């Protein structure tokens, strides 16, 4: 019976040149990139349809960063929300700001299409599911105008 002691285990690993480990890591990385790419494509297709429903150019869905700018326009949110998104993306320590901006804008996009807050959260955290559902579903865009302080009726100030 041949037992493997600690020194035998070390010599066993010393003979391995790491090719199998490297190949495994490369295969895992390739699979990860493929999954991310598929999620991007599904989300972009859904956003394309949503953008067209809202009267925006569909191709904007495939341009990184610009797609969120257009999403902000669809939501009728101020440019500040897009700027907060950019700050959060490029300044990692305050990236929570980007998450907040994404959630606020997507909640408003959901509202503009007659959907509730749960749908807005779905657009924020599962966009590859909810944007295609919104884009290919029967929801209609009811954008309307932004409400400004100057748009308030005198009767509303009681």
Coordinates of N, CA and C in Angstrom, one line a residue:
X1 N 0.8 -1.2 0.0 CA 0.0 0.0 0.0 C 0.9 1.2 0.0
X2 N 0.7 2.1 -0.9 CA 1.5 3.3 -1.1 C 0.7 4.5 -0.5
X3 N 1.2 5.0 0.6 CA 0.5 6.2 1.2 C 1.2 7.5 0.7
X4 N 0.5 8.5 0.7 CA 1.0 9.8 0.2 C 1.2 10.7 1.4
X5 N 2.4 11.0 1.8 CA 2.7 11.8 2.9 C 2.8 13.3 2.4
X6 N 3.1 14.2 3.3 CA 3.1 15.6 3.0 C 4.2 15.9 2.0
X7 N 5.4 15.3 2.1 CA 6.4 15.6 1.1 C 6.1 15.0 -0.2
X8 N 5.4 13.9 -0.3 CA 4.9 13.4 -1.5 C 3.9 14.2 -2.2
X9 N 3.0 14.8 -1.4 CA 2.0 15.7 -2.0 C 2.7 17.0 -2.6
X10 N 3.7 17.5 -1.9 CA 4.4 18.7 -2.4 C 5.1 18.3 -3.7
X11 N 5.7 17.2 -3.8 CA 6.4 16.8 -5.0 C 5.4 16.5 -6.2
X12 N 4.2 16.1 -5.8 CA 3.2 15.8 -6.8 C 2.7 17.2 -7.5
X13 N 2.5 18.2 -6.6 CA 2.1 19.5 -7.2 C 3.3 20.2 -7.9
X14 N 4.5 19.9 -7.4 CA 5.7 20.5 -8.1 C 5.8 20.1 -9.5
X15 N 5.3 18.9 -9.8 CA 5.4 18.3 -11.2 C 4.4 18.9 -12.1
X16 N 3.3 19.5 -11.6 CA 2.3 20.1 -12.4 C 2.7 21.5 -12.8
X17 N 2.8 21.7 -14.1 CA 3.2 23.0 -14.6 C 2.1 24.1 -14.8
X18 N 0.9 23.8 -14.4 CA -0.1 24.8 -14.4 C -0.9 24.9 -15.7
X19 N -0.6 24.1 -16.7 CA -1.4 24.3 -17.9 C -2.9 24.0 -17.8
X20 N -3.2 23.0 -17.0 CA -4.6 22.7 -16.8 C -5.3 23.8 -16.0
X21 N -4.6 24.3 -15.1 CA -5.2 25.4 -14.3 C -5.4 26.6 -15.1
X22 N -4.4 27.0 -15.9 CA -4.6 28.1 -16.8 C -5.7 27.9 -17.8
X23 N -5.8 26.7 -18.4 CA -6.9 26.4 -19.4 C -8.2 26.5 -18.7
X24 N -8.3 26.1 -17.5 CA -9.6 26.1 -16.7 C -10.0 27.6 -16.4
X25 N -9.0 28.4 -16.0 CA -9.3 29.8 -15.8 C -9.7 30.5 -17.1
X26 N -9.1 30.2 -18.1 CA -9.4 30.8 -19.4 C -10.8 30.4 -19.9
X27 N -11.1 29.2 -19.7 CA -12.5 28.7 -20.1 C -13.5 29.4 -19.2
X28 N -13.3 29.5 -17.9 CA -14.2 30.2 -17.0 C -14.4 31.7 -17.4
X29 N -13.3 32.3 -17.7 CA -13.4 33.7 -18.2 C -14.1 33.9 -19.5
X30 N -13.9 33.0 -20.4 CA -14.7 33.0 -21.7 C -16.1 32.8 -21.4
X31 N -16.5 31.9 -20.6 CA -17.9 31.6 -20.3 C -18.5 32.9 -19.6
X32 N -17.8 33.5 -18.7 CA -18.3 34.7 -18.0 C -18.5 35.8 -19.0
X33 N -17.6 36.0 -19.9 CA -17.7 37.1 -20.9 C -18.9 36.8 -21.8
X34 N -19.1 35.5 -22.2 CA -20.2 35.1 -23.1 C -21.6 35.4 -22.4
X35 N -21.7 35.1 -21.1 CA -22.9 35.4 -20.3 C -23.2 36.9 -20.3
X36 N -22.2 37.7 -20.0 CA -22.3 39.1 -19.9 C -22.7 39.7 -21.2
X37 N -22.1 39.2 -22.3 CA -22.5 39.6 -23.7 C -23.9 39.3 -24.0
X38 N -24.4 38.1 -23.7 CA -25.8 37.7 -23.9 C -26.7 38.6 -23.1
X39 N -26.4 38.9 -21.9 CA -27.3 39.8 -21.1 C -27.3 41.2 -21.7
X40 N -26.1 41.7 -22.1 CA -26.1 43.0 -22.8 C -27.0 43.0 -24.0
X41 N -26.9 42.0 -24.8 CA -27.7 42.0 -26.1 C -29.2 41.9 -25.8
X42 N -29.6 41.1 -24.8 CA -31.0 41.0 -24.5 C -31.5 42.3 -24.0
X43 N -30.7 42.9 -23.1 CA -31.1 44.2 -22.5 C -31.2 45.3 -23.6
X44 N -30.2 45.3 -24.5 CA -30.2 46.3 -25.6 C -31.4 46.2 -26.5
X45 N -31.7 44.9 -26.8 CA -32.9 44.7 -27.7 C -34.2 45.2 -27.0
X46 N -34.3 44.9 -25.7 CA -35.5 45.4 -25.0 C -35.5 47.0 -24.9
X47 N -34.3 47.5 -24.6 CA -34.3 49.0 -24.5 C -34.5 49.6 -25.9
X48 N -34.1 49.0 -26.9 CA -34.3 49.5 -28.3 C -35.8 49.7 -28.5
X49 N -36.6 48.7 -28.2 CA -38.0 48.8 -28.4 C -38.7 49.8 -27.4
X50 N -38.2 49.9 -26.2 CA -38.7 50.9 -25.3 C -38.4 52.3 -25.8
X51 N -37.2 52.5 -26.3 CA -36.8 53.8 -26.8 C -37.7 54.2 -28.0
X52 N -37.9 53.3 -28.9 CA -38.8 53.6 -30.0 C -40.2 53.9 -29.6
X53 N -40.7 53.2 -28.6 CA -42.1 53.5 -28.1 C -42.2 54.9 -27.5
X54 N -41.1 55.3 -26.9 CA -41.0 56.7 -26.3 C -40.6 57.8 -27.3
X55 N -40.5 57.4 -28.6 CA -40.2 58.4 -29.6 C -38.7 58.8 -29.6
X56 N -37.8 58.0 -29.1 CA -36.4 58.2 -29.1 C -35.8 57.2 -30.1
X57 N -34.6 57.5 -30.6 CA -33.9 56.6 -31.5 C -33.5 55.3 -30.9
X58 N -33.9 54.2 -31.5 CA -33.7 52.9 -30.9 C -32.2 52.5 -30.8
X59 N -31.4 53.0 -31.8 CA -30.0 52.7 -31.8 C -29.2 53.2 -30.5
X60 N -29.8 54.2 -29.8 CA -29.2 54.7 -28.6 C -29.1 53.7 -27.5
X61 N -29.8 52.6 -27.6 CA -29.7 51.5 -26.6 C -28.4 50.8 -26.7
X62 N -27.7 50.9 -27.8 CA -26.4 50.1 -27.9 C -25.2 50.9 -27.6
X63 N -25.4 52.2 -27.3 CA -24.3 53.1 -27.0 C -24.2 53.2 -25.5
X64 N -23.1 52.7 -24.9 CA -22.9 52.8 -23.4 C -22.9 54.3 -23.0
X65 N -23.4 54.5 -21.9 CA -23.6 55.9 -21.2 C -24.7 56.7 -21.9
X66 N -24.7 56.8 -23.3 CA -25.7 57.5 -24.0 C -27.1 56.9 -23.7
X67 N -27.1 55.6 -23.6 CA -28.4 54.9 -23.4 C -29.0 55.4 -22.1
X68 N -28.2 55.6 -21.0 CA -28.8 56.1 -19.8 C -29.2 57.6 -19.9
X69 N -28.5 58.3 -20.7 CA -28.9 59.7 -21.0 C -30.3 59.7 -21.6
X70 N -30.5 58.9 -22.6 CA -31.8 58.8 -23.3 C -32.8 58.3 -22.3
X71 N -32.5 57.3 -21.4 CA -33.4 56.8 -20.4 C -33.8 57.9 -19.5
X72 N -32.9 58.8 -19.2 CA -33.2 59.9 -18.3 C -34.2 60.9 -19.0
X73 N -34.0 61.1 -20.3 CA -34.9 61.9 -21.1 C -36.3 61.3 -21.1
X74 N -36.4 60.0 -21.3 CA -37.7 59.3 -21.3 C -38.4 59.4 -20.0
X75 N -37.6 59.4 -18.9 CA -38.2 59.5 -17.6 C -38.6 61.0 -17.3
X76 N -38.2 61.9 -18.1 CA -38.4 63.3 -17.9 C -37.7 63.8 -16.6
X77 N -36.6 63.2 -16.4 CA -35.8 63.6 -15.2 C -34.8 64.7 -15.6
X78 N -34.3 65.5 -14.6 CA -33.3 66.5 -14.9 C -32.0 65.9 -15.2
X79 N -31.1 66.6 -15.9 CA -29.8 66.2 -16.3 C -29.0 65.8 -15.1
X80 N -29.3 66.3 -13.9 CA -28.6 66.0 -12.7 C -28.5 64.5 -12.5
X81 N -29.6 63.8 -12.8 CA -29.6 62.4 -12.5 C -28.6 61.7 -13.4
X82 N -28.4 62.1 -14.7 CA -27.4 61.6 -15.5 C -26.0 61.9 -15.0
X83 N -25.8 63.1 -14.5 CA -24.5 63.5 -14.0 C -24.2 62.6 -12.7
X84 N -25.2 62.4 -11.9 CA -25.0 61.6 -10.7 C -24.6 60.2 -11.1
X85 N -25.2 59.7 -12.1 CA -24.9 58.3 -12.7 C -23.4 58.3 -13.1
X86 N -23.0 59.3 -13.9 CA -21.6 59.4 -14.3 C -20.6 59.5 -13.2
X87 N -21.0 60.3 -12.2 CA -20.1 60.4 -11.0 C -20.0 59.1 -10.3
X88 N -21.1 58.4 -10.2 CA -21.0 57.1 -9.5 C -20.3 56.0 -10.3
X89 N -20.3 56.1 -11.6 CA -19.6 55.1 -12.4 C -18.1 55.4 -12.3
X90 N -17.7 56.6 -12.5 CA -16.3 56.9 -12.6 C -15.6 57.1 -11.2
X91 N -16.3 57.3 -10.2 CA -15.7 57.4 -8.8 C -16.2 56.3 -8.0
X92 N -15.5 55.2 -8.0 CA -15.9 54.0 -7.4 C -16.4 54.1 -5.9
X93 N -15.6 54.9 -5.1 CA -16.1 54.9 -3.7 C -17.5 55.5 -3.5
X94 N -18.0 56.2 -4.4 CA -19.3 56.8 -4.3 C -20.3 56.2 -5.3
X95 N -20.0 54.9 -5.7 CA -20.8 54.3 -6.7 C -22.2 54.0 -6.3
X96 N -22.5 54.1 -5.0 CA -23.9 54.0 -4.6 C -24.8 55.1 -5.2
X97 N -24.1 56.2 -5.5 CA -24.9 57.3 -6.1 C -25.4 56.8 -7.5
X98 N -24.6 56.1 -8.2 CA -25.0 55.6 -9.5 C -26.2 54.6 -9.4
X99 N -26.2 53.8 -8.4 CA -27.3 52.8 -8.1 C -28.6 53.6 -7.8
X100 N -28.4 54.6 -7.0 CA -29.6 55.4 -6.6 C -30.2 56.1 -7.9
X101 N -29.3 56.7 -8.7 CA -29.7 57.4 -9.9 C -30.4 56.4 -10.9
X102 N -29.9 55.2 -11.0 CA -30.5 54.2 -11.9 C -31.9 53.8 -11.4
X103 N -32.0 53.6 -10.1 CA -33.3 53.2 -9.5 C -34.3 54.4 -9.7
X104 N -33.9 55.6 -9.4 CA -34.9 56.7 -9.5 C -35.3 56.9 -10.9
X105 N -34.4 56.9 -11.9 CA -34.8 57.0 -13.3 C -35.6 55.9 -13.8
X106 N -35.3 54.7 -13.4 CA -36.1 53.5 -13.9 C -37.5 53.5 -13.2
X107 N -37.6 53.9 -12.0 CA -38.9 54.0 -11.4 C -39.8 55.0 -12.2
X108 N -39.2 56.1 -12.6 CA -40.0 57.0 -13.4 C -40.3 56.5 -14.8
X109 N -39.3 55.8 -15.4 CA -39.6 55.1 -16.7 C -40.8 54.2 -16.6
X110 N -40.8 53.4 -15.5 CA -41.9 52.5 -15.3 C -43.2 53.2 -15.2
X111 N -43.2 54.3 -14.5 CA -44.4 55.2 -14.3 C -44.9 55.7 -15.7
X112 N -44.0 56.1 -16.5 CA -44.3 56.7 -17.8 C -44.9 55.7 -18.7
X113 N -44.7 54.4 -18.4 CA -45.3 53.3 -19.2 C -46.5 52.6 -18.5
X114 N -47.0 53.3 -17.4 CA -48.1 52.8 -16.7 C -47.8 51.6 -15.7
X115 N -46.6 51.4 -15.4 CA -46.2 50.3 -14.5 C -45.9 50.9 -13.1
X116 N -45.9 50.0 -12.1 CA -45.7 50.3 -10.7 C -44.2 50.3 -10.3
X117 N -44.0 50.5 -9.0 CA -42.7 50.6 -8.4 C -41.9 49.3 -8.5
X118 N -42.6 48.2 -8.4 CA -42.0 46.9 -8.5 C -41.4 46.7 -9.9
X119 N -42.1 47.1 -10.9 CA -41.6 47.0 -12.3 C -40.4 47.9 -12.4
X120 N -40.4 49.1 -11.8 CA -39.3 50.0 -11.9 C -38.0 49.4 -11.2
X121 N -38.2 48.7 -10.1 CA -37.1 48.0 -9.5 C -36.6 46.8 -10.4
X122 N -37.5 46.2 -11.1 CA -37.1 45.1 -12.1 C -36.3 45.7 -13.2
X123 N -36.7 46.9 -13.7 CA -35.9 47.6 -14.7 C -34.5 47.9 -14.2
X124 N -34.4 48.2 -12.9 CA -33.1 48.6 -12.4 C -32.2 47.4 -12.1
X125 N -32.7 46.3 -11.6 CA -31.9 45.2 -11.1 C -31.9 44.0 -12.0
X126 N -32.9 43.8 -12.9 CA -33.0 42.7 -13.8 C -33.4 43.3 -15.2
X127 N -32.6 44.2 -15.7 CA -33.0 44.9 -17.0 C -33.1 43.9 -18.2
X128 N -32.3 42.8 -18.1 CA -32.4 41.9 -19.3 C -33.7 41.1 -19.3
X129 N -34.5 41.2 -18.3 CA -35.8 40.6 -18.3 C -36.9 41.7 -18.5
X130 N -36.8 42.7 -17.7 CA -37.9 43.7 -17.7 C -37.9 44.7 -18.9
X131 N -36.7 45.0 -19.4 CA -36.8 45.9 -20.6 C -37.3 45.2 -21.8
X132 N -37.0 43.9 -22.1 CA -37.7 43.2 -23.2 C -39.2 43.1 -23.0
X133 N -39.6 42.8 -21.7 CA -41.0 42.7 -21.4 C -41.7 44.0 -21.7
X134 N -41.1 45.1 -21.3 CA -41.7 46.5 -21.5 C -41.7 46.8 -23.0
X135 N -40.5 46.5 -23.7 CA -40.4 46.9 -25.1 C -41.3 46.1 -26.0
X136 N -41.5 44.8 -25.7 CA -42.3 44.0 -26.6 C -43.7 43.8 -26.1
X137 N -44.0 44.3 -24.9 CA -45.3 44.2 -24.4 C -46.3 45.2 -24.9
X138 N -47.4 45.3 -24.4 CA -48.4 46.2 -24.9 C -48.5 47.6 -24.2
X139 N -47.5 47.8 -23.3 CA -47.4 49.1 -22.6 C -47.2 50.2 -23.5
X140 N -47.9 51.3 -23.2 CA -47.8 52.5 -24.1 C -47.1 53.6 -23.3
X141 N -46.3 54.4 -24.0 CA -45.6 55.5 -23.3 C -46.5 56.7 -23.2
X142 N -46.6 57.2 -22.0 CA -47.4 58.4 -21.7 C -46.5 59.5 -21.1
X143 N -45.5 59.9 -21.8 CA -44.5 60.8 -21.3 C -44.9 62.0 -20.7
X144 N -45.8 62.8 -21.3 CA -46.2 64.0 -20.8 C -45.0 65.0 -20.6
X145 N -45.3 66.1 -20.0 CA -44.3 67.1 -19.7 C -43.8 67.0 -18.3
X146 N -42.6 67.5 -18.0 CA -42.1 67.6 -16.7 C -42.9 68.6 -15.9
X147 N -43.2 68.4 -14.7 CA -44.0 69.3 -13.8 C -42.9 70.2 -13.2
X148 N -43.1 71.5 -13.5 CA -42.2 72.5 -12.9 C -42.9 73.3 -11.9
X149 N -42.2 74.0 -11.0 CA -42.8 74.8 -10.0 C -43.7 75.9 -10.7
X150 N -43.4 76.4 -11.9 CA -44.1 77.4 -12.5 C -45.4 76.9 -13.1
X151 N -45.6 75.5 -13.2 CA -46.7 74.9 -13.8 C -47.9 74.7 -12.7
X152 N -47.6 75.0 -11.5 CA -48.5 74.7 -10.4 C -49.6 75.8 -10.5
X153 N -50.9 75.3 -10.3 CA -52.0 76.3 -10.3 C -52.0 77.0 -9.0
X154 N -52.6 78.2 -9.1 CA -52.7 79.0 -7.9 C -53.6 78.3 -6.9
X155 N -54.6 77.6 -7.3 CA -55.5 76.9 -6.4 C -54.8 75.8 -5.6
X156 N -53.6 75.3 -6.1 CA -52.9 74.3 -5.4 C -52.1 74.8 -4.2
X157 N -51.9 76.1 -4.2 CA -51.1 76.7 -3.1 C -52.1 77.2 -2.0
X158 N -52.5 76.4 -1.2 CA -53.4 76.8 -0.1 C -52.7 76.8 1.2

